[in-house]
Amino acid sequence: MAILAPILAFFLFSLVSAAPQASPSPSSLSPSPSASNSSISLTSEETEELYKLHEELVNIPSISGDEVECAEYVSEYLEELGYYVEKLQVGTTGTFNVFAYSTALKNEGVWPEVLITSHVDTVPPFFPFERRERNGTIYHSGRGTVDAKGSVATMITATHKFLQSRSDTPRLAMLFVVSEETGGAGMQAFAAHARNQTFRAAIFGEPTEGKLASGHKGNLGLTLNVVGKAAHSAYPWLGVSAINFLADAIVALNSLEPALPAGDLLGATTLNTGRIQGGVASNVVPESANASISIRVAQSQDNAVELVRAMVAGMLSPIVQRAADAGANFTLTFANASYPAVILNTDVEGLEVAPVFYGTDIPSLPQVQKRYLFGAGSIEVSHTAGEELSQGELVRAAEAYGMILSTLFPEG
């Protein structure tokens, strides 16, 4: 910013016919849909605090199952800003969600009607924060910079600015959950905690490249397990190879993939065999083998998951029978936590709209009427050693959250 300011000042000075303008902030150095709204556009002080908050969050390791330190930091940060903070326990390990809203709402005994929420946990391994500069752009890199501490930092910044700009008391709460990356226990626990409440809207934070997501794919997990019979590899007819039947099943599922139901918005339903285990040595007929498969469901109809499940089971039925005839046991286990594609709300002027293909915590919180999904950074670098996003992306995301909040709480 120190380098850009003199250049920009000279440029503005040279345009003698232009009307006087305010000093540039980081958000005005790049296109921003909220630059004209002083209650949304970040000041230079707010921008620097955003960068600092993001760095502090990323530098706290918070791999799923070990999120307490990060959750404590978020709790203390919000308490220092003056919010009423609840630490909602998740399970019996001591980890907790952070639920925060204005003390005015607490004193009035009024429950928030809108949530802004993301998750503090990350996938392994931990990479510490690093600030890098390339071609004049400053990037924040490290584990969680994008997924999803970029969302956490920008949500806190935007929400605090929005609430400070209001003369009334919007019924708005911040929720930062744990365990999103490992099945969503945090959001599920909050849904149980708020089971008697219906939220008018919720803004969920995940990397969407600064676009308002129009929908995301559903998910169906599948585990294949085969138990055959071990034998010496020189006498394979004395055994039953579990790996051979498992391999046949994977080939069959790959051939089925193009026939799985597609959606107009989200395209093809995709299938990924992400993990295979089996056998003990190359000279032993493998007695056991298993595979874990993730199916991203592209249709949003209530029966979409059941349809895909039936197609998969039907495709594998002949292989299961052949395994049984050979003396092996072949079982299919579908995950209970499955859901169809999710269609989202996009009624915010000034934001680009596009679908995303991953899954989120959104289906774990069904008591929400309007659902928005937005965040800085790209899913393409999430979960990688190259995870990073630019400072400009952080600022634009904070301002976009302000726009969404202003849409949900119009003044007047």
Coordinates of C-alpha atoms in Angstrom, one line a residue:
M1 CA 0.0 0.0 0.0
A2 CA 2.9 2.4 0.8
I3 CA 4.2 1.8 -2.7
L4 CA 0.9 2.2 -4.5
A5 CA -0.2 5.4 -2.7
P6 CA 2.3 7.8 -4.3
I7 CA 1.7 6.4 -7.7
L8 CA -2.1 6.7 -7.4
A9 CA -1.8 10.2 -5.9
F10 CA 0.3 11.3 -8.9
F11 CA -2.3 9.8 -11.3
L12 CA -5.2 11.5 -9.6
F13 CA -3.3 14.9 -9.5
S14 CA -2.7 14.7 -13.2
L15 CA -6.4 14.4 -13.9
V16 CA -7.0 18.1 -13.2
S17 CA -10.5 18.0 -14.7
A18 CA -11.6 15.2 -12.3
A19 CA -13.7 15.9 -9.2
P20 CA -12.0 15.7 -5.8
Q21 CA -11.8 12.2 -4.5
A22 CA -11.1 10.6 -1.1
S23 CA -7.8 9.0 -0.3
P24 CA -7.8 5.5 -1.7
S25 CA -8.3 2.5 0.5
P26 CA -7.3 -1.1 -0.4
S27 CA -10.8 -1.9 -1.5
S28 CA -10.9 1.0 -3.9
L29 CA -7.7 -0.1 -5.7
S30 CA -9.6 -3.0 -7.3
P31 CA -13.2 -3.4 -8.4
S32 CA -15.5 -3.6 -5.4
P33 CA -19.3 -3.7 -5.6
S34 CA -19.6 -1.9 -2.2
A35 CA -17.1 1.0 -2.7
S36 CA -19.9 3.6 -2.6
N37 CA -21.4 2.5 0.7
S38 CA -19.4 3.8 3.7
S39 CA -21.2 1.3 6.0
I40 CA -19.8 -1.6 3.9
S41 CA -16.5 -0.4 2.4
L42 CA -13.6 -1.0 4.8
T43 CA -11.4 1.8 6.1
S44 CA -7.6 1.5 6.1
E45 CA -7.7 0.7 9.8
E46 CA -10.3 -2.0 9.4
T47 CA -8.4 -3.5 6.5
E48 CA -5.2 -3.7 8.6
E49 CA -7.1 -5.3 11.4
L50 CA -8.6 -7.8 9.0
Y51 CA -5.1 -8.8 7.8
K52 CA -3.9 -9.2 11.3
L53 CA -6.9 -11.3 12.4
H54 CA -6.5 -13.5 9.4
E55 CA -2.8 -14.0 10.2
E56 CA -3.5 -14.8 13.8
L57 CA -6.1 -17.4 12.9
V58 CA -4.0 -19.1 10.4
N59 CA -1.1 -19.3 12.8
I60 CA -3.1 -21.3 15.3
P61 CA -3.1 -25.0 14.3
S62 CA -6.7 -26.3 14.3
I63 CA -6.8 -29.6 12.5
S64 CA -10.1 -31.3 13.0
G65 CA -10.2 -32.7 16.5
D66 CA -7.7 -30.2 17.8
E67 CA -9.7 -26.9 17.4
V68 CA -9.9 -25.8 21.1
E69 CA -7.1 -23.2 20.9
C70 CA -8.5 -21.6 17.8
A71 CA -12.0 -21.6 19.2
E72 CA -10.7 -20.0 22.4
Y73 CA -9.0 -17.3 20.4
V74 CA -12.2 -16.5 18.4
S75 CA -14.2 -16.4 21.6
E76 CA -11.8 -14.0 23.3
Y77 CA -11.6 -11.8 20.2
L78 CA -15.4 -11.5 20.0
E79 CA -15.7 -10.9 23.7
E80 CA -13.2 -8.0 23.5
L81 CA -15.4 -6.5 20.7
G82 CA -18.2 -6.5 23.2
Y83 CA -20.3 -9.5 22.1
Y84 CA -22.1 -12.1 24.2
V85 CA -20.3 -15.4 23.5
E86 CA -21.5 -18.9 24.2
K87 CA -19.2 -21.9 24.0
L88 CA -21.4 -24.7 22.9
Q89 CA -19.8 -28.1 23.6
V90 CA -19.5 -30.6 20.8
G91 CA -19.2 -34.2 22.0
T92 CA -17.1 -35.1 25.0
T93 CA -13.6 -34.1 23.9
G94 CA -13.8 -30.5 25.1
T95 CA -14.1 -28.9 21.7
F96 CA -16.8 -26.4 21.2
N97 CA -18.6 -24.1 18.7
V98 CA -18.5 -20.3 19.2
F99 CA -21.9 -18.6 19.1
A100 CA -21.9 -14.8 19.5
Y101 CA -24.4 -12.0 19.2
S102 CA -24.9 -8.6 20.7
T103 CA -25.4 -8.1 24.4
A104 CA -28.5 -6.1 23.6
L105 CA -30.2 -9.1 22.1
K106 CA -29.0 -11.2 25.1
N107 CA -30.4 -8.6 27.6
E108 CA -33.7 -8.5 25.7
G109 CA -33.9 -12.3 25.7
V110 CA -34.3 -12.3 21.9
W111 CA -33.0 -15.1 19.8
P112 CA -31.1 -14.2 16.6
E113 CA -33.0 -14.8 13.4
V114 CA -30.0 -14.7 10.9
L115 CA -26.7 -16.5 11.2
I116 CA -23.3 -15.8 9.6
T117 CA -21.2 -18.9 9.9
S118 CA -18.1 -20.8 8.9
H119 CA -15.8 -23.4 10.4
V120 CA -12.5 -23.1 12.3
D121 CA -11.1 -26.6 11.7
T122 CA -8.7 -27.5 8.8
V123 CA -7.4 -30.6 7.2
P124 CA -3.9 -31.8 8.0
P125 CA -1.0 -31.1 7.9
F126 CA -0.5 -27.7 9.5
F127 CA 1.4 -25.0 7.4
P128 CA 2.1 -21.8 9.3
F129 CA 1.1 -18.4 8.0
E130 CA 3.4 -16.7 5.4
R131 CA 3.0 -13.3 3.7
R132 CA 4.2 -13.3 0.1
E133 CA 4.4 -10.8 -2.7
R134 CA 4.2 -11.5 -6.4
N135 CA 3.9 -8.9 -9.2
G136 CA 2.9 -6.2 -6.7
T137 CA 0.1 -8.3 -5.1
I138 CA 0.4 -9.5 -1.5
Y139 CA -0.8 -13.0 -0.7
H140 CA -1.6 -14.8 2.6
S141 CA -0.5 -18.4 2.5
G142 CA -0.8 -21.3 5.0
R143 CA -3.2 -24.0 6.1
G144 CA -6.7 -22.6 6.4
T145 CA -6.0 -19.3 4.7
V146 CA -8.8 -20.2 2.2
D147 CA -10.7 -23.0 3.8
A148 CA -12.0 -21.5 5.9
K149 CA -10.2 -19.0 8.0
G150 CA -10.5 -16.5 5.2
S151 CA -14.2 -16.7 5.7
V152 CA -14.0 -16.6 9.5
A153 CA -11.8 -13.4 9.5
T154 CA -13.9 -11.6 6.9
M155 CA -17.2 -12.6 8.5
I156 CA -16.1 -11.2 11.9
T157 CA -14.8 -8.0 10.3
A158 CA -17.9 -7.5 8.1
T159 CA -20.4 -8.3 10.9
H160 CA -18.8 -6.0 13.4
K161 CA -18.7 -3.1 10.9
F162 CA -22.3 -3.8 9.9
L163 CA -23.6 -3.9 13.5
Q164 CA -21.7 -0.7 14.4
S165 CA -23.2 1.1 11.5
R166 CA -26.8 0.5 12.7
S167 CA -28.9 2.5 15.1
D168 CA -31.2 -0.5 15.6
T169 CA -30.2 -4.0 16.9
P170 CA -30.3 -6.5 14.0
R171 CA -31.1 -10.0 15.2
L172 CA -27.9 -11.4 13.8
A173 CA -25.4 -13.9 15.3
M174 CA -22.0 -15.3 14.4
L175 CA -21.4 -19.0 14.5
F176 CA -18.1 -20.7 14.1
V177 CA -18.2 -24.4 14.2
V178 CA -15.7 -27.3 14.6
S179 CA -15.3 -30.6 12.8
E180 CA -16.7 -29.6 9.4
E181 CA -13.9 -31.4 7.6
T182 CA -14.6 -34.7 9.3
G183 CA -18.3 -35.1 9.0
G184 CA -19.9 -32.0 10.4
A185 CA -20.3 -32.8 14.0
G186 CA -20.0 -29.2 15.0
M187 CA -22.9 -28.0 12.8
Q188 CA -25.0 -31.0 13.7
A189 CA -24.5 -30.2 17.4
F190 CA -25.6 -26.6 16.8
A191 CA -28.7 -27.8 14.9
A192 CA -29.6 -29.9 17.9
H193 CA -29.0 -27.0 20.2
A194 CA -31.3 -24.8 18.1
R195 CA -33.8 -27.5 17.3
N196 CA -36.7 -25.3 18.4
Q197 CA -35.6 -22.3 16.3
T198 CA -36.1 -21.4 12.7
F199 CA -33.7 -19.0 11.2
R200 CA -34.8 -16.5 8.5
A201 CA -31.5 -16.8 6.7
A202 CA -27.9 -18.0 7.1
I203 CA -24.8 -17.0 5.3
F204 CA -22.3 -19.9 5.1
G205 CA -18.6 -19.3 4.5
E206 CA -16.6 -21.5 2.1
P207 CA -14.3 -20.6 -0.8
T208 CA -16.4 -19.6 -3.7
E209 CA -13.9 -17.3 -5.6
G210 CA -15.8 -14.3 -4.4
K211 CA -19.0 -15.4 -6.1
L212 CA -22.4 -16.1 -4.6
A213 CA -23.0 -19.8 -5.0
S214 CA -26.2 -20.8 -6.7
G215 CA -25.9 -24.4 -5.5
H216 CA -23.6 -27.2 -4.5
K217 CA -23.6 -30.9 -5.1
G218 CA -24.9 -33.5 -2.7
N219 CA -23.0 -36.4 -1.3
L220 CA -23.3 -40.1 -0.9
G221 CA -20.5 -42.1 0.7
L222 CA -20.0 -45.8 0.0
T223 CA -17.6 -48.4 1.5
L224 CA -16.9 -51.7 -0.3
N225 CA -15.6 -54.6 1.8
V226 CA -14.6 -58.0 0.5
V227 CA -13.5 -61.0 2.6
G228 CA -12.1 -63.9 0.6
K229 CA -9.7 -66.6 1.5
A230 CA -5.9 -66.4 1.8
A231 CA -3.6 -68.9 0.0
H232 CA -0.1 -69.1 -1.4
S233 CA 0.2 -67.1 -4.6
A234 CA 1.7 -70.2 -6.3
Y235 CA -1.6 -72.0 -5.7
P236 CA -4.2 -69.3 -6.3
W237 CA -7.0 -71.8 -6.9
L238 CA -6.8 -72.6 -3.2
G239 CA -7.8 -69.1 -2.2
V240 CA -10.3 -66.4 -3.1
S241 CA -8.8 -63.0 -4.0
A242 CA -10.7 -60.2 -2.3
I243 CA -8.8 -57.7 -4.4
N244 CA -9.9 -59.2 -7.7
F245 CA -13.6 -58.8 -6.8
L246 CA -12.9 -55.3 -5.4
A247 CA -11.2 -54.3 -8.6
D248 CA -14.1 -55.6 -10.7
A249 CA -16.4 -53.5 -8.7
I250 CA -14.4 -50.3 -9.1
V251 CA -14.2 -50.8 -12.9
A252 CA -18.0 -51.4 -13.0
L253 CA -18.7 -48.2 -11.0
N254 CA -16.5 -46.2 -13.3
S255 CA -18.4 -47.5 -16.3
L256 CA -21.7 -46.6 -14.5
E257 CA -20.6 -43.0 -13.7
P258 CA -21.8 -41.5 -17.1
A259 CA -25.3 -42.9 -16.6
L260 CA -25.7 -41.4 -13.1
P261 CA -28.4 -38.6 -13.0
A262 CA -27.2 -35.2 -14.0
G263 CA -28.6 -31.8 -13.0
D264 CA -29.2 -28.7 -15.1
L265 CA -27.3 -26.5 -12.7
L266 CA -24.6 -28.7 -11.4
G267 CA -23.9 -31.0 -14.3
A268 CA -22.8 -34.6 -13.9
T269 CA -22.9 -36.7 -10.8
T270 CA -19.3 -37.8 -10.2
L271 CA -17.8 -40.8 -8.5
N272 CA -14.4 -41.0 -6.8
T273 CA -12.6 -44.0 -5.3
G274 CA -10.5 -42.2 -2.9
R275 CA -8.9 -45.0 -0.9
I276 CA -8.2 -48.7 -1.4
Q277 CA -6.7 -51.2 1.1
G278 CA -6.1 -54.9 0.8
G279 CA -3.7 -57.8 1.0
V280 CA -0.5 -58.4 3.0
A281 CA 2.1 -59.3 0.4
S282 CA 2.5 -59.9 -3.3
N283 CA 3.0 -63.7 -2.8
V284 CA -0.2 -64.1 -0.8
V285 CA -3.7 -64.3 -2.3
P286 CA -5.4 -61.4 -0.5
E287 CA -8.0 -62.4 2.0
S288 CA -9.5 -58.9 2.5
A289 CA -9.8 -55.7 0.7
N290 CA -11.9 -52.5 1.0
A291 CA -12.4 -49.2 -0.8
S292 CA -14.0 -45.8 0.2
I293 CA -15.9 -44.0 -2.5
S294 CA -17.5 -40.5 -2.6
I295 CA -20.3 -39.8 -5.0
R296 CA -21.2 -36.1 -5.6
V297 CA -24.9 -36.1 -6.5
A298 CA -25.9 -33.4 -9.0
Q299 CA -29.7 -33.5 -8.7
S300 CA -31.6 -31.8 -5.9
Q301 CA -34.8 -33.8 -5.9
D302 CA -35.6 -35.5 -2.6
N303 CA -35.2 -39.0 -4.1
A304 CA -31.9 -38.2 -5.9
V305 CA -29.8 -40.0 -3.4
E306 CA -32.1 -43.0 -3.3
L307 CA -31.9 -43.2 -7.1
V308 CA -28.1 -43.2 -7.2
R309 CA -27.9 -45.7 -4.4
A310 CA -30.2 -48.1 -6.3
M311 CA -28.2 -47.7 -9.5
V312 CA -25.0 -48.4 -7.7
A313 CA -26.4 -51.4 -5.9
G314 CA -27.9 -52.8 -9.1
M315 CA -24.6 -52.4 -11.0
L316 CA -22.7 -54.3 -8.3
S317 CA -25.2 -57.0 -7.6
P318 CA -23.8 -59.5 -10.2
I319 CA -20.3 -59.0 -8.7
V320 CA -21.6 -59.5 -5.2
Q321 CA -23.3 -62.7 -6.3
R322 CA -20.1 -64.0 -8.1
A323 CA -18.1 -63.3 -5.0
A324 CA -20.6 -65.3 -2.9
D325 CA -20.5 -68.2 -5.4
A326 CA -16.8 -68.3 -5.0
G327 CA -16.9 -68.3 -1.2
A328 CA -16.3 -64.6 -0.6
N329 CA -18.4 -62.1 1.3
F330 CA -18.9 -58.8 -0.5
T331 CA -20.7 -56.1 1.4
L332 CA -21.8 -52.5 0.4
T333 CA -22.3 -50.0 3.1
F334 CA -23.8 -46.6 2.3
A335 CA -23.1 -43.7 4.6
N336 CA -26.1 -42.5 6.7
A337 CA -25.1 -38.8 6.3
S338 CA -26.1 -38.4 2.7
Y339 CA -28.0 -35.6 1.0
P340 CA -29.0 -34.5 -2.5
A341 CA -27.7 -31.4 -4.3
V342 CA -28.4 -28.1 -2.5
I343 CA -30.0 -25.1 -4.3
L344 CA -29.1 -21.8 -2.7
N345 CA -30.4 -18.2 -2.6
T346 CA -28.7 -15.6 -4.8
D347 CA -31.0 -12.5 -4.4
V348 CA -28.1 -10.0 -3.7
E349 CA -27.5 -7.3 -6.3
G350 CA -24.0 -6.7 -7.4
L351 CA -22.5 -10.1 -6.8
E352 CA -21.5 -12.6 -9.5
V353 CA -23.3 -16.0 -9.2
A354 CA -21.9 -19.5 -10.0
P355 CA -22.4 -23.1 -8.7
V356 CA -19.8 -25.0 -6.7
F357 CA -19.3 -28.8 -6.7
Y358 CA -18.1 -29.6 -3.2
G359 CA -20.2 -30.2 -0.1
T360 CA -20.8 -28.0 2.9
D361 CA -22.3 -27.9 6.4
I362 CA -25.5 -26.4 5.0
P363 CA -27.5 -29.7 4.9
S364 CA -26.7 -30.2 8.6
L365 CA -28.7 -27.1 9.6
P366 CA -32.1 -27.7 8.0
Q367 CA -34.0 -25.1 10.1
V368 CA -32.9 -22.2 7.7
Q369 CA -35.3 -20.6 5.3
K370 CA -32.9 -18.7 3.0
R371 CA -29.4 -20.0 2.5
Y372 CA -26.4 -18.1 1.1
L373 CA -22.9 -19.5 0.4
F374 CA -20.0 -17.1 -0.2
G375 CA -16.3 -16.8 0.5
A376 CA -12.9 -15.6 -0.6
G377 CA -10.4 -17.8 -2.3
S378 CA -10.6 -20.9 -4.6
I379 CA -11.4 -24.5 -3.7
E380 CA -8.8 -25.4 -6.2
V381 CA -6.0 -24.5 -3.8
S382 CA -7.8 -25.6 -0.6
H383 CA -6.4 -28.7 1.1
T384 CA -3.1 -28.3 -0.8
A385 CA 0.4 -27.1 0.2
G386 CA -0.2 -24.1 -2.1
E387 CA -3.3 -22.8 -0.2
E388 CA -3.3 -19.0 -0.5
L389 CA -5.4 -15.9 -1.3
S390 CA -4.7 -12.3 -1.9
Q391 CA -5.3 -9.4 0.5
G392 CA -7.6 -7.9 -2.1
E393 CA -9.7 -11.0 -2.0
L394 CA -10.1 -10.7 1.8
V395 CA -11.2 -7.1 1.5
R396 CA -13.7 -7.8 -1.3
A397 CA -15.1 -10.7 0.7
A398 CA -15.6 -8.6 3.8
E399 CA -17.4 -6.0 1.8
A400 CA -19.5 -8.6 0.0
Y401 CA -20.6 -10.0 3.3
G402 CA -21.7 -6.5 4.3
M403 CA -23.8 -6.3 1.1
I404 CA -25.5 -9.6 1.9
L405 CA -26.2 -8.4 5.5
S406 CA -27.6 -5.1 4.2
T407 CA -29.9 -7.1 1.9
L408 CA -31.1 -9.2 4.8
F409 CA -31.5 -6.2 7.1
P410 CA -32.6 -3.3 5.0
E411 CA -32.9 0.0 6.9
G412 CA -36.1 1.9 7.2

